[in-house]
């Protein structure tokens, strides 16, 4: 299989589309016309192929989008700390707040109801979530009974082991593939402000460094400046960007991008998408359409969907993950801005309550701060140096 995340998912076959004659359509049509719109997007893409806007430096107004592109030191990687050092530094806020409180709870002289109550309160405050919190409390009580644990310090070790167990994906496979043959497509989704564009740039930089030919697609045709923002990144990375004008049909952009990737022998196509407000059904339906077009044109086995979540949004990120997964079948999660929150328990909640594998975590601004998620390293960095 050709999965970037090495995770197989059965995809539904698409229904055949009708009404091929119409070449234009409104951006926000009713959901019952969605199938016709999808075919129109393909026809429009074929007819207007010569008008595809690829990344051209001379057409980009750097000054216009500079404020939106945090490029200063992101690609200038400082490897002096090492990956683990970066991870530990990035988790310092969570460690100094959440973990220090946990450590204090387990520093008491005996295991009693008060310990469990304080632990429950601390976990909920750290965005671990009510369900996961209660499961952890029940597990600790079972451990005390089964292993006849009497010392809080020993129970603390069991607590850390349980956190690690929750975070380890069932398949325990590598989070990102390093080598493959043929085209792979990574569709990146998430709400505005979560860090999608920056994550795309860092991934493009990573795979280029690994010798892969990368192509970007500006599928966010809704947000003002989003296309130019991705073009600036493409220019600085030396990566072509497939784009159309603002307000264009996102499915048509995706169609163009897949065709371009095939014709240019691209290894990895990364598709940006609009920051869908997860509570707006019509926008999520449009995102589904983009996913169907990509799956049909590239082949379902070659497509992966990466959901980017802002860790600082806490339980709201959990709600986003649930709705995006139901809409586009998420294959993995990238949790960004973990360095900016003292409540890093959302990592545990996403993995345990939704069953979604955490593939990447962002613990800083530099390229090296977007790391493959390793549960053992994460737990060690979180609970060390307290």
Short mmCIF file of C-alpha atoms in Angstrom, two decimals, residues 52-58 60 183 200-201 204-205 208 212-219 227-244 253 256-272:
data_model
loop_
_atom_site.label_atom_id
_atom_site.label_comp_id
_atom_site.label_asym_id
_atom_site.label_seq_id
_atom_site.Cartn_x
_atom_site.Cartn_y
_atom_site.Cartn_z
CA UNK A 52 -3.65 27.31 -14.00
CA UNK A 53 -1.73 29.73 -11.82
CA UNK A 54 1.52 28.09 -10.88
CA UNK A 55 3.94 29.59 -8.43
CA UNK A 56 5.67 32.53 -10.11
CA UNK A 57 7.82 34.76 -7.98
CA UNK A 58 7.20 37.83 -10.10
CA UNK A 60 3.68 37.52 -5.78
CA UNK A 183 2.55 9.47 -6.14
CA UNK A 200 2.59 22.15 5.12
CA UNK A 201 5.74 24.22 4.61
CA UNK A 204 7.50 20.07 2.22
CA UNK A 205 10.91 21.10 3.52
CA UNK A 208 12.60 17.75 -0.08
CA UNK A 212 11.41 13.70 -2.72
CA UNK A 213 9.87 15.84 -5.45
CA UNK A 214 7.10 17.86 -3.79
CA UNK A 215 4.18 19.81 -5.25
CA UNK A 216 1.79 22.06 -3.31
CA UNK A 217 -1.85 22.87 -4.08
CA UNK A 218 -3.56 26.05 -2.88
CA UNK A 219 -6.97 24.58 -2.10
CA UNK A 227 -3.21 31.52 -2.04
CA UNK A 228 -0.47 34.16 -1.97
CA UNK A 229 0.64 32.91 1.42
CA UNK A 230 1.21 29.40 0.09
CA UNK A 231 2.92 30.81 -3.00
CA UNK A 232 5.39 32.71 -0.83
CA UNK A 233 6.21 29.46 0.97
CA UNK A 234 6.57 27.69 -2.37
CA UNK A 235 8.92 30.37 -3.63
CA UNK A 236 11.15 30.14 -0.59
CA UNK A 237 11.18 26.36 -0.66
CA UNK A 238 11.63 26.13 -4.42
CA UNK A 239 8.39 24.15 -4.72
CA UNK A 240 5.76 24.67 -7.44
CA UNK A 241 2.26 25.64 -6.31
CA UNK A 242 -0.86 24.76 -8.28
CA UNK A 243 -3.48 27.47 -7.78
CA UNK A 244 -6.42 29.27 -9.31
CA UNK A 253 -7.95 23.08 -7.85
CA UNK A 256 -5.72 20.23 -11.49
CA UNK A 257 -3.13 19.47 -8.83
CA UNK A 258 -3.47 15.69 -9.10
CA UNK A 259 -3.20 15.84 -12.91
CA UNK A 260 -0.12 18.08 -12.66
CA UNK A 261 1.47 15.78 -10.08
CA UNK A 262 0.97 12.78 -12.35
CA UNK A 263 2.40 14.51 -15.42
CA UNK A 264 5.48 15.80 -13.54
CA UNK A 265 6.35 12.55 -11.76
CA UNK A 266 5.85 14.16 -8.36
CA UNK A 267 6.47 12.00 -5.29
CA UNK A 268 4.33 13.95 -2.83
CA UNK A 269 1.41 16.31 -3.44
CA UNK A 270 0.33 18.31 -0.38
CA UNK A 271 -3.08 19.95 -0.67
CA UNK A 272 -4.00 22.91 1.51
#
